[in-house]
Short mmCIF file of C-alpha atoms in Angstrom, two decimals:
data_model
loop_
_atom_site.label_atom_id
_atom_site.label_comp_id
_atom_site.label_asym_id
_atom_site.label_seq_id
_atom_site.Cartn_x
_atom_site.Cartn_y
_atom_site.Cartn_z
CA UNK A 1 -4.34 -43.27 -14.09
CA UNK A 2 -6.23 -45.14 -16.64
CA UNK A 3 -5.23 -49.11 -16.58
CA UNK A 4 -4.84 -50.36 -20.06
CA UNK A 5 -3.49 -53.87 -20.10
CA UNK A 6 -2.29 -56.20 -17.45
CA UNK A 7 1.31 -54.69 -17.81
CA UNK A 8 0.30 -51.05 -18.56
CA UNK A 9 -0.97 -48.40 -17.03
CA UNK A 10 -1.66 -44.53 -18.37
CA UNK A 11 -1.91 -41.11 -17.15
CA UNK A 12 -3.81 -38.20 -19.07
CA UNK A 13 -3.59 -34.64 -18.31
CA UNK A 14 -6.40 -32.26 -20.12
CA UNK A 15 -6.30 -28.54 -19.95
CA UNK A 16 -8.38 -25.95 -21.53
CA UNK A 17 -7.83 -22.83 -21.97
CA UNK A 18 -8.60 -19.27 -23.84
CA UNK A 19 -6.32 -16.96 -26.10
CA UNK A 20 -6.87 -13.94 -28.33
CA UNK A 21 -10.75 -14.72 -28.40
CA UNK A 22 -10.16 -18.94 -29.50
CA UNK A 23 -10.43 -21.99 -27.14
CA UNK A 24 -8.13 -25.03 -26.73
CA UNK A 25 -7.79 -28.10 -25.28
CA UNK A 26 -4.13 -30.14 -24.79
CA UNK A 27 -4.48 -33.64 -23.74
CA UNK A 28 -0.79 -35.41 -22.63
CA UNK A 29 -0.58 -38.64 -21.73
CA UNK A 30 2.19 -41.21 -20.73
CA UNK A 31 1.88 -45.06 -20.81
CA UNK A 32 4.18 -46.66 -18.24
CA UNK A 33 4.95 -50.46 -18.58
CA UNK A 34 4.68 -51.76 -14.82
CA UNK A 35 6.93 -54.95 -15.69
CA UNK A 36 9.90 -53.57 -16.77
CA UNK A 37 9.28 -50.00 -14.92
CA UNK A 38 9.99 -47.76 -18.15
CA UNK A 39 7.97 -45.21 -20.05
CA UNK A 40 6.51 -46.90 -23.01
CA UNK A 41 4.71 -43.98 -24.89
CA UNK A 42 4.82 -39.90 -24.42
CA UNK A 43 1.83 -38.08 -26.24
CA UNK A 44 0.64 -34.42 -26.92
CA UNK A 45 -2.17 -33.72 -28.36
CA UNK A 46 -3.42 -30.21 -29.03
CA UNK A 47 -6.96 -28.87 -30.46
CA UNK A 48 -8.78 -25.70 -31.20
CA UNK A 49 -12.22 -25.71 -30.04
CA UNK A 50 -13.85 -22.91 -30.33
CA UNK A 51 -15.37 -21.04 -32.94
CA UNK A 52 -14.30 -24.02 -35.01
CA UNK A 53 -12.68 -27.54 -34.20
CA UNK A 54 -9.11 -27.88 -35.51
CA UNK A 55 -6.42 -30.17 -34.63
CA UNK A 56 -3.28 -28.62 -34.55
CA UNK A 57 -0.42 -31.08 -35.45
CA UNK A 58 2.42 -29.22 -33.84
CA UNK A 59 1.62 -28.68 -30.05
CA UNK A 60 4.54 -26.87 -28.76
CA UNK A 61 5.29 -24.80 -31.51
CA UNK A 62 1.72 -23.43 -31.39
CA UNK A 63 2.03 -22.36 -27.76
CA UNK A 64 5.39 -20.96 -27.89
CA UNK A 65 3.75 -17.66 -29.72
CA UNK A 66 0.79 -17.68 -27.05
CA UNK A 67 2.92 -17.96 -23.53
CA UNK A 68 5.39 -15.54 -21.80
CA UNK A 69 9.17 -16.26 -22.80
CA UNK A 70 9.32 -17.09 -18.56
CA UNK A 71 6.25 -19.09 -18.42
CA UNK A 72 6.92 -21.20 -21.08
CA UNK A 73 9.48 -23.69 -19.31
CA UNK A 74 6.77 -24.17 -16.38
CA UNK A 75 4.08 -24.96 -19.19
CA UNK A 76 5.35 -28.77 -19.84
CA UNK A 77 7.47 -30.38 -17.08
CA UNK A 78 7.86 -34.10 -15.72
CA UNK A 79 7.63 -34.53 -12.08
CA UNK A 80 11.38 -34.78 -11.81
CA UNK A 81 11.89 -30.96 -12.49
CA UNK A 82 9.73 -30.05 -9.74
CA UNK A 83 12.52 -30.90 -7.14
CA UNK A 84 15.23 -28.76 -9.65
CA UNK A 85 12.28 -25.75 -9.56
CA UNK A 86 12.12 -25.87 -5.94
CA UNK A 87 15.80 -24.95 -5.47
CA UNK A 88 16.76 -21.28 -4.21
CA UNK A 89 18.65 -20.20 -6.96
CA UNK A 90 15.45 -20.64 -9.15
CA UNK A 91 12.94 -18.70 -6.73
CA UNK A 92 13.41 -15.39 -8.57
CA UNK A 93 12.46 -17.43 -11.76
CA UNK A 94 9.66 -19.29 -10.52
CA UNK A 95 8.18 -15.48 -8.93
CA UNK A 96 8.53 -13.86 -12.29
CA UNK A 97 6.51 -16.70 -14.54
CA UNK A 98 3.79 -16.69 -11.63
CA UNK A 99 3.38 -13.11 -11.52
CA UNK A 100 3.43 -12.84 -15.59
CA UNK A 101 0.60 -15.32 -15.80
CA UNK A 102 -1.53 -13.96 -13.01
CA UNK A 103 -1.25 -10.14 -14.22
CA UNK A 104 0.36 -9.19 -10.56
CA UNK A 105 3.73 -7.89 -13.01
CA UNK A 106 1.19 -4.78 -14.37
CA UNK A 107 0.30 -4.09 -10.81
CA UNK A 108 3.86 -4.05 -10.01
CA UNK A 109 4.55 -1.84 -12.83
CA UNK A 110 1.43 0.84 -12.35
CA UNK A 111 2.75 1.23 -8.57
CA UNK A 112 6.35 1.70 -9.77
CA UNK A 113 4.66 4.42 -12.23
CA UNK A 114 2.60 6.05 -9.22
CA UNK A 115 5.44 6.04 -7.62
CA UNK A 116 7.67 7.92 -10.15
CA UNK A 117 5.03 10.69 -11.20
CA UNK A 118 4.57 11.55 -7.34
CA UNK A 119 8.60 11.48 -7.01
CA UNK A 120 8.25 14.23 -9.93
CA UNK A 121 5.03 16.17 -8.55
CA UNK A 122 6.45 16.70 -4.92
CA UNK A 123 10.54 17.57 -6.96
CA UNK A 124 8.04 20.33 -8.77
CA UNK A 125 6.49 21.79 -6.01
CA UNK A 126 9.38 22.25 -4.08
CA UNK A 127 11.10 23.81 -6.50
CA UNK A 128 8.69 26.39 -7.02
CA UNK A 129 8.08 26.75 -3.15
CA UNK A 130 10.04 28.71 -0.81
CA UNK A 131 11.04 29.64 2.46
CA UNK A 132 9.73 27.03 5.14
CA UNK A 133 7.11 24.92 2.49
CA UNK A 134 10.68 24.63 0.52
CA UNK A 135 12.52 23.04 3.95
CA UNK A 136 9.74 20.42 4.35
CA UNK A 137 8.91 19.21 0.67
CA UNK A 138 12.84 18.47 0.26
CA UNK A 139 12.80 17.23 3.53
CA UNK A 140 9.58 15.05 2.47
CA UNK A 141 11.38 13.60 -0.81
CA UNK A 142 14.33 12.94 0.81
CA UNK A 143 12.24 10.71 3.63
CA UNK A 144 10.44 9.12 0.67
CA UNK A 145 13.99 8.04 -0.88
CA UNK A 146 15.14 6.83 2.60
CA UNK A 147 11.87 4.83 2.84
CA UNK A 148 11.83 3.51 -0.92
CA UNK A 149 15.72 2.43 -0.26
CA UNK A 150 14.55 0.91 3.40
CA UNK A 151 11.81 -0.86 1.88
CA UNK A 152 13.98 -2.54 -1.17
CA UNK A 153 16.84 -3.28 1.74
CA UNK A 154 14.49 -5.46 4.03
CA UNK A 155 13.07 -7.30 0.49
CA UNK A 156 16.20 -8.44 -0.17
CA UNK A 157 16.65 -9.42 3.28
CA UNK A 158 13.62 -11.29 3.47
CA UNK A 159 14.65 -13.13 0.31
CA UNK A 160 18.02 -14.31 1.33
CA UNK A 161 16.21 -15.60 4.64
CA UNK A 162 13.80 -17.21 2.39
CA UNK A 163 16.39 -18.96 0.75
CA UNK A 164 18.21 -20.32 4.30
CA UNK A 165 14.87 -21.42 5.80
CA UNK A 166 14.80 -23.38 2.21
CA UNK A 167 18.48 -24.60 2.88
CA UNK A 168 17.88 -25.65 6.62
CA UNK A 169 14.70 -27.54 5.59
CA UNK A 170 16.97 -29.47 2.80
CA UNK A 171 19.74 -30.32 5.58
CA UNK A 172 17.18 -31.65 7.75
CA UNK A 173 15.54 -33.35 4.63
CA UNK A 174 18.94 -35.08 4.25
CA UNK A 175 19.43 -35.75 8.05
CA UNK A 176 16.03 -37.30 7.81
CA UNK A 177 16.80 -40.25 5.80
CA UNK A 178 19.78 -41.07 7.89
CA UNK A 179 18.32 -44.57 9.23
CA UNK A 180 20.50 -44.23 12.47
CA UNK A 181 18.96 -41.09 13.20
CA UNK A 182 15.72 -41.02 12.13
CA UNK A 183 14.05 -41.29 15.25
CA UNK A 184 16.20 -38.63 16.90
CA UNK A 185 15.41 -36.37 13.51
CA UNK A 186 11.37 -36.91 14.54
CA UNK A 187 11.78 -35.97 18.57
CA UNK A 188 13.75 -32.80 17.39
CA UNK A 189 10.86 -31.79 14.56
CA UNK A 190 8.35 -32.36 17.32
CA UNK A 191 10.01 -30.07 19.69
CA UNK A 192 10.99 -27.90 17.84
CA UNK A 193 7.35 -27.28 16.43
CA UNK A 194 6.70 -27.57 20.18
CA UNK A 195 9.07 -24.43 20.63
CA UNK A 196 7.28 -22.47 17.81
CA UNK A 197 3.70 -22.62 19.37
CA UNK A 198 5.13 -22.02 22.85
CA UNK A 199 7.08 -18.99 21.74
CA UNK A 200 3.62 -18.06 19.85
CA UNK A 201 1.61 -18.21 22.92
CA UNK A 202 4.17 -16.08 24.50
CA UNK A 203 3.83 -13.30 22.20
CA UNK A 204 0.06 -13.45 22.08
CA UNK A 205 0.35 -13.42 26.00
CA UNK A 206 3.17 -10.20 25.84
CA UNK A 207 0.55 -8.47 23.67
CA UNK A 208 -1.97 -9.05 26.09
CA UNK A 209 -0.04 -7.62 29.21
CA UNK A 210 0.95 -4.71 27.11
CA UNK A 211 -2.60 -3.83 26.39
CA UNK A 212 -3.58 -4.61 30.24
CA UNK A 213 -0.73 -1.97 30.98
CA UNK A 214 -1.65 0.34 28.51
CA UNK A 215 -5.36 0.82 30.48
CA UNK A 216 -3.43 1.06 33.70
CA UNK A 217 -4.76 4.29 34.52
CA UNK A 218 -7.71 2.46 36.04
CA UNK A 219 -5.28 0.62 38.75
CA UNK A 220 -3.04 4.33 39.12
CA UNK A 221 -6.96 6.13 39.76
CA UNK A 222 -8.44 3.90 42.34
CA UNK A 223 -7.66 5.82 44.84
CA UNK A 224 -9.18 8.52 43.70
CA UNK A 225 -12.15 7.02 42.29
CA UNK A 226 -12.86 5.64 46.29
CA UNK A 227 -12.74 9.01 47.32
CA UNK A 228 -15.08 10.19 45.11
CA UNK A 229 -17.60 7.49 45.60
CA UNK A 230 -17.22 7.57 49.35
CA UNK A 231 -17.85 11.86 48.99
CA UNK A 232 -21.11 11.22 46.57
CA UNK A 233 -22.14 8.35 48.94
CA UNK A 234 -22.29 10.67 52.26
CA UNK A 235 -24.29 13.31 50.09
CA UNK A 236 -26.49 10.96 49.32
CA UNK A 237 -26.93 9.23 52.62
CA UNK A 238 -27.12 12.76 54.41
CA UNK A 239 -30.26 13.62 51.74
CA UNK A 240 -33.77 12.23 53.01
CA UNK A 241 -35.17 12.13 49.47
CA UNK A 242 -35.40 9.44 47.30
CA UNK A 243 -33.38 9.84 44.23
CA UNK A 244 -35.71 11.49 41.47
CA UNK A 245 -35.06 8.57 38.72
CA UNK A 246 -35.82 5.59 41.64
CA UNK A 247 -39.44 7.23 42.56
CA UNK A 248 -39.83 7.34 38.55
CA UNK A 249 -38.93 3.75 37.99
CA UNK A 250 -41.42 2.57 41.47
CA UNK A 251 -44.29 4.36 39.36
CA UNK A 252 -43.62 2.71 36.20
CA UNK A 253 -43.77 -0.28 37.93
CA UNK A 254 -46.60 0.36 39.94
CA UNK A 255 -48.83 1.58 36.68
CA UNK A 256 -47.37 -1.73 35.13
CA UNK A 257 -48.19 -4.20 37.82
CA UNK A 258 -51.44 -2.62 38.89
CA UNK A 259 -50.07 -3.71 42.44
CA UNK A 260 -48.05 -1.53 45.37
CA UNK A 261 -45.42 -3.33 46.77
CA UNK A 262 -47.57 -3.76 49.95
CA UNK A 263 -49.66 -5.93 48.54
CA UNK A 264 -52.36 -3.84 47.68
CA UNK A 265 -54.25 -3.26 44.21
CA UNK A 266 -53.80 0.10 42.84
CA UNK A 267 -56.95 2.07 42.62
CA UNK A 268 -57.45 2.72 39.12
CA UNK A 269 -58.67 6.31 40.09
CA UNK A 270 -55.20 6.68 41.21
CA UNK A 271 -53.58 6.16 37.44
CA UNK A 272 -53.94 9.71 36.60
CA UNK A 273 -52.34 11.56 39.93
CA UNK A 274 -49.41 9.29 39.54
CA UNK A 275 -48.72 9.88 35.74
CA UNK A 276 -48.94 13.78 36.56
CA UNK A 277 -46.46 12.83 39.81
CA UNK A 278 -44.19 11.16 37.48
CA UNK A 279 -44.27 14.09 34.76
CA UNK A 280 -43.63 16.47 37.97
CA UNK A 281 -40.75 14.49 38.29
CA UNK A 282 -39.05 14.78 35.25
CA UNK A 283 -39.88 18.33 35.40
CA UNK A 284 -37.37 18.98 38.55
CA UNK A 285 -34.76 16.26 36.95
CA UNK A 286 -34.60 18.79 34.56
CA UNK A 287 -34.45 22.04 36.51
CA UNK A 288 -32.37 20.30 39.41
CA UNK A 289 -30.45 17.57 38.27
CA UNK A 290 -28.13 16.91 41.28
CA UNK A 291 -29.12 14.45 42.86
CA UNK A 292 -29.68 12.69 39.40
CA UNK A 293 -26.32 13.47 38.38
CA UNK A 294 -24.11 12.03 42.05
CA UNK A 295 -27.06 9.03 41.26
CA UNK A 296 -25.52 8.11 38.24
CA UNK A 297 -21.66 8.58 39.14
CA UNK A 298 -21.85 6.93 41.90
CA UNK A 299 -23.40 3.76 39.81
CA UNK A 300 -20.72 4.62 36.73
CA UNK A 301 -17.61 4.57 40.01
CA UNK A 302 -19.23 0.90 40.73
CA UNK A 303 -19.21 -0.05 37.43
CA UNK A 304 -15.61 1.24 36.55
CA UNK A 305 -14.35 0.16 40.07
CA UNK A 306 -15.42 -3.51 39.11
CA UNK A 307 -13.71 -3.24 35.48
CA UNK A 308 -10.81 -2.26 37.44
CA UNK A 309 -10.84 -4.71 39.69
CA UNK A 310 -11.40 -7.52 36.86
CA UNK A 311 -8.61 -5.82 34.89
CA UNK A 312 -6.42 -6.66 37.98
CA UNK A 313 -7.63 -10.19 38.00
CA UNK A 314 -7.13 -10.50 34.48
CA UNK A 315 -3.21 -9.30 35.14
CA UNK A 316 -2.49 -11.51 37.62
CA UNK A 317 -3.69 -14.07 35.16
CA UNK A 318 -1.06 -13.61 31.97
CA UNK A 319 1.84 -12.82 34.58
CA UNK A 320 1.01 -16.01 35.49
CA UNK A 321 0.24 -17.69 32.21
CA UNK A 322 3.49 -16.00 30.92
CA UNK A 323 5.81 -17.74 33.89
CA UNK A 324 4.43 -20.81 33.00
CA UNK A 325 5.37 -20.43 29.11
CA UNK A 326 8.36 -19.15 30.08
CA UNK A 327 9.04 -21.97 31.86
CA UNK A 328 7.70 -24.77 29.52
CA UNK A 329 10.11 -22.92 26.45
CA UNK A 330 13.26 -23.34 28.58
CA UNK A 331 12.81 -27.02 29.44
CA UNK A 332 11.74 -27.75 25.46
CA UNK A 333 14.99 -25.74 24.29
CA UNK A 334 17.37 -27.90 26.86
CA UNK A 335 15.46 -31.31 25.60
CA UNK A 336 16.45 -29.86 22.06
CA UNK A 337 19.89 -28.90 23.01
CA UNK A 338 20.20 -32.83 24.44
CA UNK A 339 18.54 -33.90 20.78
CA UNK A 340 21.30 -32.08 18.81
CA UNK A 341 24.05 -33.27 21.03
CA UNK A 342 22.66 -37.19 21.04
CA UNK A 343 22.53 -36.32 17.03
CA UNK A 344 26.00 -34.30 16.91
CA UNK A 345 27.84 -37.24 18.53
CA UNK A 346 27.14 -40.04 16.09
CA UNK A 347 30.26 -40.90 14.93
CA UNK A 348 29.70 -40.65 10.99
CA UNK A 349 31.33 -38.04 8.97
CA UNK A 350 28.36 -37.55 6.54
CA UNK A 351 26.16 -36.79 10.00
CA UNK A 352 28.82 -34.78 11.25
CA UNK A 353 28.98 -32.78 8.22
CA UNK A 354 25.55 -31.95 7.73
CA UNK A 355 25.09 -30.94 11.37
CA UNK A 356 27.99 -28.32 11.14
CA UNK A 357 25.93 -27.22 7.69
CA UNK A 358 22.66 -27.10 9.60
CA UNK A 359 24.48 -24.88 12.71
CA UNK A 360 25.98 -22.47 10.48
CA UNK A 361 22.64 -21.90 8.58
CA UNK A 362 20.68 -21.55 11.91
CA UNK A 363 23.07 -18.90 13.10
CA UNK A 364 22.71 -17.35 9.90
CA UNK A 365 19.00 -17.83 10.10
CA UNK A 366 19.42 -15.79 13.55
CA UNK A 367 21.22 -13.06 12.45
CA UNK A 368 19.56 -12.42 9.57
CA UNK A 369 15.99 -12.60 11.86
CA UNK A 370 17.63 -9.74 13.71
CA UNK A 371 18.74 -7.26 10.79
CA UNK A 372 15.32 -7.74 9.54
CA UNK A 373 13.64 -6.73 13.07
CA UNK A 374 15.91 -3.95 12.75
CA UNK A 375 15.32 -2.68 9.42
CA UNK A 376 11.30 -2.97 10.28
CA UNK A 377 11.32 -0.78 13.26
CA UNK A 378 13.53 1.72 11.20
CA UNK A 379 11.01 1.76 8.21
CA UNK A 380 8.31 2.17 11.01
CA UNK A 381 9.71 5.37 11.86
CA UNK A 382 10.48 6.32 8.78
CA UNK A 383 7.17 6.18 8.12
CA UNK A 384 6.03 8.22 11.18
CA UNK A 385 8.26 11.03 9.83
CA UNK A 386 6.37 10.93 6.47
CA UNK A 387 3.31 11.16 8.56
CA UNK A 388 4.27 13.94 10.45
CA UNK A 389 5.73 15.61 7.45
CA UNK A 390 2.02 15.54 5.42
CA UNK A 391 0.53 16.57 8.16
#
């Protein structure tokens, strides 16, 4: 806002922009008088900047030619309209200027045309197949309808729930600026956001079990992994030798350090006789590796015992965790149920009234939640088949 006299006060807009090789630049600006709280002047000024400056004396009849039939509503709008645009009824509108101006229509269009040529492609081949290749290609087209007719199905589902979570929020808006209520109207938007992360965590946390369970073979093998350590510890213990790799790595050290583990300093005349001990080593690792081999599965049984073993810790933890979410969800949804009955039982008709609104839309809400888990678990499937089919 640019402050112009003592009384007056005005807004410009600028916005440049490119078409058909040309720049522009529209300027619109409103002067408000303050005093008596009324527009005083509306202006729109349009110019072509580039390759050459010209002022173009009709704005909007310029720019009709240049903008989408859709887009050209959205182009010039007071503030007012954006309330109007925001309804449900205009959301298909709104979606269709958006996607003309940002190209995403094309896309829409080229995938619809993939689409089509592969419907024709796979019709071809199966009519030209036969015997069992015939059975699956119309069995494939006829899974592709399914899953085209699946996929438009749940769209329109997800738009209509679009439109209710867009209804419920303008119920509450209205409930909202209810002065009686208002402070019952903020402890029910704070729980129930409380609800949403709690019921968040809780999924996170199911996910997390599921996984857990998933690697349960570790839990379902430990007796069996015991049993093998315990079997690959006796051989061990029942064997006088030193484990080929451990007399390898006391070498290495000992050329290293230039020091036994006694204490005393290595004779340097010694160096040589231990590197050929060490390569005489390796030698019989390779030509006997037994002893090598229950070495190293007996550390690898340690190793996988512990994972185990923190796997199990790690359980115990989300059951835990899950209880307690559990829990703290049921006590928010009875404080909410207490809101919405301290709420329902203010005796005012237009209260009353928009709480019966705002029930039926939740329920609606709900139902509509579960059709669409439905349909999504059905397309999953569908999908599988598809799989399995190209396979």
């Amino acid at each position: 806002a640019i402050p112009k006299k003592e009384n007056y006060v005005k807004a410009e807009v600028t916005l440049n922009f490119s078409h058909n090789g040309a720049d522009y630049q529209i300027k619109r600006s409103i002067a408000y008088d303050i005093q008596n709280q009324k527009e005083i002047n509306q202006e729109v000024e349009m110019s072509q900047i580039y390759p050459s400056f010209k002022k173009i004396t009709e704005p909007l009849t310029a720019l009709n030619p240049m903008l989408p039939p859709n887009v050209r509503t959205y182009f010039f709008f007071d503030g007012e309209k954006i309330d109007e645009f925001s309804k449900p009824e205009h959301d298909k509108e709104v979606k269709d200027a958006v996607y003309q101006v940002l190209g995403f229509n094309t896309i829409d269009r080229a995938i619809t045309h993939l689409r089509d040529i592969l419907k024709e492609y796979n019709k071809e081949i199966g009519q030209k197949s036969s015997g069992r290749l015939r059975d699956l290609y119309e069995r494939y087209n006829e899974l592709l309808k399914q899953e085209e007719e699946l996929e438009k199905k749940l769209q329109e589902l997800k738009d209509e729930r679009k439109n209710l979570e867009i209804n419920i929020e303008e119920i509450k808006g209205r409930l909202r600026e209810i002065e009686e209520i208002q402070e019952y109207m903020k402890k029910k938007d704070n729980i129930e956001y409380m609800i949403k992360d709690t019921e968040d965590q809780l999924e996170i946390v199911y996910d997390e079990l599921l996984k857990i369970v998933n690697e349960s073979f570790i839990f379902i093998g430990a007796k069996a992994l015991d049993l093998t350590e315990e079997l690959i510890k006796n051989e061990l213990q029942n064997s006088n030798d030193i484990p080929s790799k451990y007399l390898i790595k006391f070498i290495e050290k000992l050329l290293e350090e230039k020091t036994c583990i006694c204490g005393e300093t290595l004779d340097p005349s010694k160096r040589n006789t231990l590197l050929r001990k060490k390569a005489e080593i390796s030698i019989e690792i390779k030509e006997n590796p037994t002893d090598e081999i229950f070495s190293t599965i007996r550390e690898s049984l340690t190793k996988f015992k512990y994972l185990g073993s923190e796997k199990l810790e790690d359980l115990k933890s989300k059951f835990i965790k899950k209880e307690e979410l559990k829990e703290k969800l049921e006590e928010l949804k009875k404080q909410l149920d207490e809101i919405d009955q301290m709420i329902g039982s203010y005796p005012t008709e237009d209260v009353r009234k928009l709480i019966n609104e705002l029930e039926t839309a939740s329920e609606n809400y709900g139902s509509m939640e579960t059709k669409i888990e439905k349909l999504e678990n059905d397309l999953k499937d569908k999908k599988k088949d598809i799989e399995n089919i190209q396979r």
